[in-house]
Coordinates of C-alpha atoms (C1' of nucleotides) in Angstrom, one line a residue:
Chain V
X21 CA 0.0 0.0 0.0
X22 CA 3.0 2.4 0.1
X23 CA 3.6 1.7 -3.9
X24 CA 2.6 5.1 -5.3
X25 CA 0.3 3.6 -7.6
X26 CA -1.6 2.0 -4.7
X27 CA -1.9 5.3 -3.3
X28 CA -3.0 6.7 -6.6
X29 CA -5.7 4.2 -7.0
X30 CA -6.7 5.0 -3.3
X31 CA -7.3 8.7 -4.3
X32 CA -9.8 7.7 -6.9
X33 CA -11.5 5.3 -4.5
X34 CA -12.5 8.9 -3.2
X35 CA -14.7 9.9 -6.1
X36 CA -16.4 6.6 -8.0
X37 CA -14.5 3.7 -6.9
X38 CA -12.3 2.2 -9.4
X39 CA -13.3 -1.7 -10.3
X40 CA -10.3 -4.0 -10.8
X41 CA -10.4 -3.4 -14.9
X42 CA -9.9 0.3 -14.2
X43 CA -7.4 -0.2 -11.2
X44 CA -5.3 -2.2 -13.5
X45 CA -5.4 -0.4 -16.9
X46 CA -4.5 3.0 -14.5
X47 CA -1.4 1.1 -13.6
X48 CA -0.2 0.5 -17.3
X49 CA -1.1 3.5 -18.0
X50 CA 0.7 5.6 -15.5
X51 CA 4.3 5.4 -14.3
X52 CA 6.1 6.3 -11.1
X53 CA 8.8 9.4 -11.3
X54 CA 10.9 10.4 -8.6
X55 CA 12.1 14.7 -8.7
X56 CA 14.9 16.2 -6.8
X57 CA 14.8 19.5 -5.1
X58 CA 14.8 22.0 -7.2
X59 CA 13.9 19.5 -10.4
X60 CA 11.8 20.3 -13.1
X61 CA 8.6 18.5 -14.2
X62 CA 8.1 20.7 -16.8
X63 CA 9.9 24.4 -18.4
X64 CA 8.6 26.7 -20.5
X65 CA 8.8 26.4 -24.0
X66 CA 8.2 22.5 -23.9
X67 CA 4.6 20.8 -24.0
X68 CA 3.5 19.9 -20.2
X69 CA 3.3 15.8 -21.2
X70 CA 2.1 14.5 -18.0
X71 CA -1.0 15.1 -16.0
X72 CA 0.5 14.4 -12.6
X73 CA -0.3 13.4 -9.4
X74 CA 1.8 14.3 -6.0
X75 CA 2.4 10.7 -4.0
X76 CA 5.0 12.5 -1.6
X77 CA 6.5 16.3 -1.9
X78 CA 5.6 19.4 -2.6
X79 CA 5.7 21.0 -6.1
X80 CA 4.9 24.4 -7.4
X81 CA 3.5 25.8 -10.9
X82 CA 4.9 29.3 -11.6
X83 CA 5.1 31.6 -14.8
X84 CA 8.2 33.7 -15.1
X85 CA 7.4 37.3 -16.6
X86 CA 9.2 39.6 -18.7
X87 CA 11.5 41.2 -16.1
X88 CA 12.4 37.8 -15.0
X89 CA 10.2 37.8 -12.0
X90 CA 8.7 34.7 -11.0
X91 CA 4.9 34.2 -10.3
X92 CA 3.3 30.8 -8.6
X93 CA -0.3 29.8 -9.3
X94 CA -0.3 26.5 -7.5
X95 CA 1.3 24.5 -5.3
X96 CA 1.0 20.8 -4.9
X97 CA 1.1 19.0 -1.9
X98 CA 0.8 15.1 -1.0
X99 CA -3.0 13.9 -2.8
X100 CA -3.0 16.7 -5.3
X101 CA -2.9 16.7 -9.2
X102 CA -0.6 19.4 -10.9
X103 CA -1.1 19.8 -14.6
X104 CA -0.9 22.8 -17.3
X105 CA -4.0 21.5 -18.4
X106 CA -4.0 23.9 -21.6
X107 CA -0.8 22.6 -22.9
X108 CA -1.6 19.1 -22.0
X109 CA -4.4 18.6 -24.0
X110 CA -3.9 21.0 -27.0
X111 CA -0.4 19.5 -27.2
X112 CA 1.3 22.8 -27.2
X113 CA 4.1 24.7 -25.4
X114 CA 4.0 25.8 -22.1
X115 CA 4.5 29.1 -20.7
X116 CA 4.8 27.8 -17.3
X117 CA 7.3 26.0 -15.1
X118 CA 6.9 22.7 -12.9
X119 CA 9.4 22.6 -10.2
X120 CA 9.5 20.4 -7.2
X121 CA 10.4 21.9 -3.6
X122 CA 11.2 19.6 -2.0
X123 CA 12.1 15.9 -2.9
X124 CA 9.2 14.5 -4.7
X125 CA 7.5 11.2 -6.1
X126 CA 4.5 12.0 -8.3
X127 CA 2.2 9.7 -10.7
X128 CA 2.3 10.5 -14.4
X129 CA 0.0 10.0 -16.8
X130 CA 0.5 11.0 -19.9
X131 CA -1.3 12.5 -23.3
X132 CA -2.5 9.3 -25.3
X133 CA -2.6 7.4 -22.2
X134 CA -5.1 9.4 -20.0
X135 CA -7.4 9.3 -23.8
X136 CA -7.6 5.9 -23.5
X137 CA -8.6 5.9 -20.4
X138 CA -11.1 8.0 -21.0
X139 CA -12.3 6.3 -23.7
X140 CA -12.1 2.5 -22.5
X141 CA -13.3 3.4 -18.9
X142 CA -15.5 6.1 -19.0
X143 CA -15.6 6.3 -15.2
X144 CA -12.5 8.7 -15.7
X145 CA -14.2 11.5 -17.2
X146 CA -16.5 11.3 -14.5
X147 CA -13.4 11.5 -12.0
X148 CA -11.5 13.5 -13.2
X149 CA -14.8 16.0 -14.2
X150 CA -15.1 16.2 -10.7
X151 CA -10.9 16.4 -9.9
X152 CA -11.5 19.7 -12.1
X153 CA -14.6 20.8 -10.5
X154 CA -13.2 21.0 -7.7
X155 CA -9.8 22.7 -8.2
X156 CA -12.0 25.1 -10.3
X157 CA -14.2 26.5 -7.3
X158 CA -11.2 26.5 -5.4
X159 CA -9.8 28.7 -8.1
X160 CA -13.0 31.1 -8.2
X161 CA -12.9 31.6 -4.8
X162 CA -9.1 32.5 -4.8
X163 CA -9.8 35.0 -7.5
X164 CA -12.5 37.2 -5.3
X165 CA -10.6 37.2 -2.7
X166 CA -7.6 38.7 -5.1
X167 CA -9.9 41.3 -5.9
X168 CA -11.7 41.7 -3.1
X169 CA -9.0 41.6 0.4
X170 CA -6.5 43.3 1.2
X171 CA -2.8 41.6 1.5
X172 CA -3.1 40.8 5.3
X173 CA -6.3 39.5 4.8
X174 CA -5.2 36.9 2.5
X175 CA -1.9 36.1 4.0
X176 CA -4.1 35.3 7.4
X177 CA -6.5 33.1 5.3
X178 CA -3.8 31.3 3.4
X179 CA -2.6 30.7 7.1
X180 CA -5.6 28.8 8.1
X181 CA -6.6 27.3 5.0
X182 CA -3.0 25.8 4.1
X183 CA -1.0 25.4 7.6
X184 CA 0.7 23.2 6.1
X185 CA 1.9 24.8 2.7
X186 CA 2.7 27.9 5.2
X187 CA 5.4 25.7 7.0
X188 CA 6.5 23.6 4.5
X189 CA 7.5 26.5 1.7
X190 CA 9.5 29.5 1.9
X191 CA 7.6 32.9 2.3
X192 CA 8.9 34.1 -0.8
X193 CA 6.9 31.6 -2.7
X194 CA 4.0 32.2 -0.7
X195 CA 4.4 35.6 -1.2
X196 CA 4.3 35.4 -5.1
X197 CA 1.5 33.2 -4.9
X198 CA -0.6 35.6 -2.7
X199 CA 0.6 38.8 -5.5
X200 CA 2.4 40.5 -2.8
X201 CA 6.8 41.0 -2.9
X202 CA 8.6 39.1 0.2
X203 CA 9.6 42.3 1.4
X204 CA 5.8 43.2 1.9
X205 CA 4.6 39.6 3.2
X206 CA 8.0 39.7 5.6
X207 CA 6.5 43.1 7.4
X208 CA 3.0 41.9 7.3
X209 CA 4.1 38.9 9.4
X210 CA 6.3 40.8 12.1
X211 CA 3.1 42.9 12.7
X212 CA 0.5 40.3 13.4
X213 CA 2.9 38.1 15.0
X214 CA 3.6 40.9 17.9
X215 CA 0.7 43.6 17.8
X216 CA 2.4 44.5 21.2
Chain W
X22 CA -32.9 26.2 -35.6
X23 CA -33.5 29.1 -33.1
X24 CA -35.2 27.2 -30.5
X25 CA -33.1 28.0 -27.4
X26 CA -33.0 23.9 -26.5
X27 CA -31.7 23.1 -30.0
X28 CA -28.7 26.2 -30.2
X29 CA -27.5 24.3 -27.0
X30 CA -27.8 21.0 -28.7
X31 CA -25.9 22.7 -31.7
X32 CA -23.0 23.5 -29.0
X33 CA -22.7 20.0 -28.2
X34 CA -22.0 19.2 -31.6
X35 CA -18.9 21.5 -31.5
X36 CA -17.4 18.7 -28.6
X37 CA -18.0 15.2 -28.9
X38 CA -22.0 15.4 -31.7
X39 CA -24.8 14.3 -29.7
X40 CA -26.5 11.3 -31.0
X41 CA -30.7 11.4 -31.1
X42 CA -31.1 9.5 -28.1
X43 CA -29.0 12.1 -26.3
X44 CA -30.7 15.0 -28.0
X45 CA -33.3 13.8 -26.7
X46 CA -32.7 13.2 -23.0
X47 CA -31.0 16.9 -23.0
X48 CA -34.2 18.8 -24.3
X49 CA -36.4 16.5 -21.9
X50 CA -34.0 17.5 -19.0
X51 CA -33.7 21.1 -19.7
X52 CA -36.0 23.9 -19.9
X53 CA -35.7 27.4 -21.4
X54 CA -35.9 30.6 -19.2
X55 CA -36.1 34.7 -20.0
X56 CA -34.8 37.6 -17.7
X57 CA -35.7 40.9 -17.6
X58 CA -32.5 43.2 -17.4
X59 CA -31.6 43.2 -13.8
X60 CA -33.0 40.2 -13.4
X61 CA -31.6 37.6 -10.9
X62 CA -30.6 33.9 -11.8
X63 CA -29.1 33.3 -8.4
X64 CA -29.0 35.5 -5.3
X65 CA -26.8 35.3 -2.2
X66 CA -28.1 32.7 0.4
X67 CA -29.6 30.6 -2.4
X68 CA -28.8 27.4 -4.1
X69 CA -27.6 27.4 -7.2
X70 CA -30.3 25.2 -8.8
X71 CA -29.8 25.5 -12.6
X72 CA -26.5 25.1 -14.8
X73 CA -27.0 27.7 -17.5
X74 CA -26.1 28.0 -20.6
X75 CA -26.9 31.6 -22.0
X76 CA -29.1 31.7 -25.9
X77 CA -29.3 35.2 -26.0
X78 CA -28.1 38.2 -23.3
X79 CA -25.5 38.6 -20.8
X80 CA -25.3 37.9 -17.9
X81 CA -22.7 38.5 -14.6
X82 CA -21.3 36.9 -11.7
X83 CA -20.6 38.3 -9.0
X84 CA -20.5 38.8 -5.0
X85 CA -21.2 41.6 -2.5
X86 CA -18.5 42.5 0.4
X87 CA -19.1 43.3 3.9
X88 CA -19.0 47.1 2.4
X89 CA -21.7 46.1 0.3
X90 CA -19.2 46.4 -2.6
X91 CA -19.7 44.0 -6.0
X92 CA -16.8 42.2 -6.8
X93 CA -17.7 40.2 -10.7
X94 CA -16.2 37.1 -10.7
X95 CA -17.3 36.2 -14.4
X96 CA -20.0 37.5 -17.4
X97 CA -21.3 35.1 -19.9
X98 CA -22.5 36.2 -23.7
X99 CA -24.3 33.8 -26.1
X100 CA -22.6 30.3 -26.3
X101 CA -21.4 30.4 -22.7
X102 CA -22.2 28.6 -19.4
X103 CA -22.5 30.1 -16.0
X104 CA -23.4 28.4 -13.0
X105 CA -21.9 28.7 -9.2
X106 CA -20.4 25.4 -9.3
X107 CA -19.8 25.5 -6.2
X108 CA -23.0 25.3 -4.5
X109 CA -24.6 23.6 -7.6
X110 CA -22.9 20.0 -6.5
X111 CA -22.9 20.9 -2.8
X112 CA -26.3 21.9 -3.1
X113 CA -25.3 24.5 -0.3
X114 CA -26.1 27.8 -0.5
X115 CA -24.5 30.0 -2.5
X116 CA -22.4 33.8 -2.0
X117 CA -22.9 34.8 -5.4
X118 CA -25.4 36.9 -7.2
X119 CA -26.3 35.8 -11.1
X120 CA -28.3 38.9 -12.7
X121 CA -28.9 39.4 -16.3
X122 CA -27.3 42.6 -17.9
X123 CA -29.4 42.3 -20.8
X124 CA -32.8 40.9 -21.4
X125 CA -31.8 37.0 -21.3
X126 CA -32.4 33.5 -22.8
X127 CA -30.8 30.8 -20.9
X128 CA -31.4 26.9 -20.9
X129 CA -31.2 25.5 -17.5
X130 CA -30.5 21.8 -16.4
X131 CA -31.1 21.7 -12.6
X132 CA -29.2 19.1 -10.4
X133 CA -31.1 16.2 -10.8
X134 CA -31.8 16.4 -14.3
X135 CA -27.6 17.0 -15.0
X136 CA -26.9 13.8 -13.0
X137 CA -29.6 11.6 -15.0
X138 CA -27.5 12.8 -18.4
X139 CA -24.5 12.0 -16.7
X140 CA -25.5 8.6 -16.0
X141 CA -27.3 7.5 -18.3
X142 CA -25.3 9.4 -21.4
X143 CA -21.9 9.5 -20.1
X144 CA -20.6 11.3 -22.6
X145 CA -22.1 14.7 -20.9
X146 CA -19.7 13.4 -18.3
X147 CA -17.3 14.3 -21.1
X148 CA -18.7 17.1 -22.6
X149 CA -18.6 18.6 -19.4
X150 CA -15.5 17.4 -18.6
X151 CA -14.0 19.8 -21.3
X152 CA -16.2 22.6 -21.0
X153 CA -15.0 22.9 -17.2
X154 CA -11.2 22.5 -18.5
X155 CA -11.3 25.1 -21.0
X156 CA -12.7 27.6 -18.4
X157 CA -10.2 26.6 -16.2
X158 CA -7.6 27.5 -18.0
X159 CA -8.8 30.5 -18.5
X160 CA -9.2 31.4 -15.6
X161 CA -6.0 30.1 -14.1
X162 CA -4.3 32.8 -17.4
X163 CA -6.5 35.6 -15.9
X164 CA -5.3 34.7 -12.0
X165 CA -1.6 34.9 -13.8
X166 CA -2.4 38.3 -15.6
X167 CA -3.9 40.0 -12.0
X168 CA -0.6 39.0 -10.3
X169 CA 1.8 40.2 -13.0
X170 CA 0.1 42.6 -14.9
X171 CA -1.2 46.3 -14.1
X172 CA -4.4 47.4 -14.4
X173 CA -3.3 49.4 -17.7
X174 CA -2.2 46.0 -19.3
X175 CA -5.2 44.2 -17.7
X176 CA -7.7 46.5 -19.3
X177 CA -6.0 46.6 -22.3
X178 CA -5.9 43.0 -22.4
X179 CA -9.0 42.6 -21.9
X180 CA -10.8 45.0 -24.9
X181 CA -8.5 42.8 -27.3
X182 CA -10.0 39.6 -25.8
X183 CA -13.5 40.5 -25.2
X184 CA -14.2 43.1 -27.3
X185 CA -17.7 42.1 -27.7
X186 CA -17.8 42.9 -23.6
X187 CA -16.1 45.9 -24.0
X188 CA -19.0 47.0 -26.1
X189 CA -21.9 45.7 -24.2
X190 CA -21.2 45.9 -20.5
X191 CA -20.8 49.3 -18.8
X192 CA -17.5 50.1 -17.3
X193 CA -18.4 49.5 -14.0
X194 CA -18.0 46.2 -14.5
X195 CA -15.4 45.9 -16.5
X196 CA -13.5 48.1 -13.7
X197 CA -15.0 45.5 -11.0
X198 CA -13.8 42.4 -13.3
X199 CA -10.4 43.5 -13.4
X200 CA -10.2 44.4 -9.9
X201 CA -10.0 48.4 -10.6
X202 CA -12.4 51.2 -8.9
X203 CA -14.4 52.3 -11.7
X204 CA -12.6 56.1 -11.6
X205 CA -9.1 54.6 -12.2
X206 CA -10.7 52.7 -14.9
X207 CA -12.1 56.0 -16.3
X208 CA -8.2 57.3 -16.0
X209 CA -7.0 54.5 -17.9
X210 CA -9.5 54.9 -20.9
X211 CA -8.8 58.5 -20.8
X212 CA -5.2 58.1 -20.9
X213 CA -4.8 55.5 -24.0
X214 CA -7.7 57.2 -25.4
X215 CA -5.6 60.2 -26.2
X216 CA -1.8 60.1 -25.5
X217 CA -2.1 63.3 -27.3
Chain D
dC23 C1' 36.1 25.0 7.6
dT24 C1' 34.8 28.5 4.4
dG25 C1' 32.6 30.9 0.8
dA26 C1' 28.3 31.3 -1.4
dA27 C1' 23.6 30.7 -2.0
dT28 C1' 18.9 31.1 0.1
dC29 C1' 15.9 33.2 2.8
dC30 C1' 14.2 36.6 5.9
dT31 C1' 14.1 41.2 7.8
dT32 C1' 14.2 46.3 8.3
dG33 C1' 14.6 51.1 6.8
dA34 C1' 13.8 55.0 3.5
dT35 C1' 11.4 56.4 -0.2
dC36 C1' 8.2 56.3 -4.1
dT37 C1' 3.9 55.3 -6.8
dG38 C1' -0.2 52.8 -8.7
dG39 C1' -4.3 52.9 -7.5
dA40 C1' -8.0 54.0 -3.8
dT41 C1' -11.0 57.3 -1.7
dC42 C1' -13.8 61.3 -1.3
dA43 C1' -16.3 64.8 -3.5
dA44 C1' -18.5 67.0 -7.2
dG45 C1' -20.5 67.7 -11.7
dG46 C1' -22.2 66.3 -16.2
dT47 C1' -24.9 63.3 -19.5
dC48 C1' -28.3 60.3 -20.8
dA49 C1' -32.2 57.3 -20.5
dT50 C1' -36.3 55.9 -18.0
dT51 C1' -40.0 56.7 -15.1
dT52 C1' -44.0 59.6 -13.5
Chain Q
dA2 C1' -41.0 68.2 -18.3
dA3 C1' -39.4 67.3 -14.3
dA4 C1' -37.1 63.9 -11.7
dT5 C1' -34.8 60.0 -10.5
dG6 C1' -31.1 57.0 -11.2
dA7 C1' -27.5 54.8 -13.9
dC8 C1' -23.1 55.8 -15.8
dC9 C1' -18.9 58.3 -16.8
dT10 C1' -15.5 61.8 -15.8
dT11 C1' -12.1 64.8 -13.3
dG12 C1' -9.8 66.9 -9.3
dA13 C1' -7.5 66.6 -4.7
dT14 C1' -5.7 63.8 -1.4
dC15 C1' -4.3 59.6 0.8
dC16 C1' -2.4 54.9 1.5
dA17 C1' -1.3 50.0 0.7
dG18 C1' 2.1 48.0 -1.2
dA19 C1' 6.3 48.4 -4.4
dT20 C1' 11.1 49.4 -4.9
dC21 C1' 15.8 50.1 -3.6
dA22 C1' 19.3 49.1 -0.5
dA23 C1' 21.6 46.8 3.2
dG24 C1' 22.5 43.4 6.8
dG25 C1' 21.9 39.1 9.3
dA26 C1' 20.9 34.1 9.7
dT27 C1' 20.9 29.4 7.9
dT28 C1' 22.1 26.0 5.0
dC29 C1' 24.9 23.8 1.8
dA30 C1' 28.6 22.7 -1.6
dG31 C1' 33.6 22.4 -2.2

DNA sequence: CTGAATCCTTGATCTGGATCAAGGTCATTT
DNA sequence: AAATGACCTTGATCCAGATCAAGGATTCAG
């Protein structure tokens, strides 16, 4: 039950519950890769190949702009999928990078093989309709509160809704991902930690 | 070919076609609703009862701060779905206001209905599969674009992606949408209006 | 053990965008 | 034909958060 397969089979048993057909075709069909710190699951430029999922590790998705400054969208802990979904299914470049945090083992499943899954087992578009779904609202809700808080309001709710992205990674990423510099998210945290 | 149930059908097509038997089951399952201008699809405190897919108008998204300040989370023109997810599958009640900007035509499938097509036609399980992916992504460009962009490129952005938008919804909402006070907004047009 | 990354912090200053306030133009209602 | 309200604009002022600059604390490679 530790093989990272198992434990990827086990995550779908949370949605519809895979029958043995399905558990064993997702096995072919996927394969076990194991990241360094610091290594890339995908750069930009290339096409994002596989739709993966995190079996132990911490990853983040980031886009790097013009001026060379780096801005994260997601992060990916232990039970979560990481994807550029647009370049994974149109086939095209990326503008985005993959990089892992910390030491990571992740599920891949790639283009052709996640089609056939699809298309033999139809119980996977379910899944991973509602994988999407999900992450989706998620997404939404991230986005109103962008517009809508101010930068200490959304530090202290990142706080509580991800206690344990906000010890694992280092402000500065957290900082990106919230839109605010490390400079800005540094003084933020002195304050609230000591409103002496 | 202007019945409101059979442009939806028609939209379909443009994924994975419908067959008859599916054709069927979605005009049986749906049913065809007009708004007023101003009028409310969904209201804070509601459930989200109806996935809908708009025939005619436009409609917004949006939610209402403790200041009693909008915050527009997403508009949909002809061809486009817009549901609160969210509370739709929870059947919780929802944040977020849906109100027609225009006088409206949607087609609405309502919870039980949408889980009938998805189990007995799974290929709505698909079709909806990709719908949600391809807002996703967009949505997941537009999160990108708020934390490396400013509002100048935002708004620029945006009139060269939407322009039909740009033309049909008041500034205020534009300005709201992009996370902007409506009077920087009105800075911004004035500004690249005339660099004189 | 040592130099060099990483990461965090703190200060000084600057600015994109918010806020407050007022006025102007239409369109819709009465 | 007023009158209300929706929408846009413009000015004056303010502030959340950025930028620039520097220093300290860990961690890590050689």
């Amino acid at each position: 039950m530790t093989d990272p397969q198992d434990v990827l089979c086990a995550h779908f048993d949370r949605y519809l519950a895979l029958d043995e057909a399905e558990r064993t075709a997702l096995k072919e069909r996927s394969r076990v890769r194991r990241l360094k710190r610091r290594g890339f699951l995908l750069q930009e430029g290339e096409v994002c190949r596989s739709y993966a999922y995190v079996v132990e590790g911490c990853l983040r998705m980031y886009e790097m702009d013009a001026k060379g400054v780096e801005h994260n969208l997601q992060f990916a802990l232990e039970n979560e999928w990481i994807v550029d979904i647009g370049s994974f299914h149109a086939e095209k470049p990326s503008s985005l990078f993959i990089e892992a945090l910390e030491p990571s083992v992740v599920v891949c499943i790639e283009h052709a093989d996640l089609l056939q899954l699809y298309t033999e087992h139809p119980k996977f578009d379910r899944n991973f309709r509602v994988i999407i779904e999900d992450q989706f609202v998620e997404l939404q809700q991230r986005m109103l509160r962008r517009n809508a808080s101010s930068a200490e309001q959304r530090y202290a709710h990142f706080v509580e809704q991800h206690p344990e992205l906000a010890a694992r990674v280092p402000n500065v990423h957290i900082a990106s991902y919230l839109g605010v510099t490390p400079e800005f998210l540094s003084r933020l945290r002195a304050k609230t930690a000591r409103p002496s």
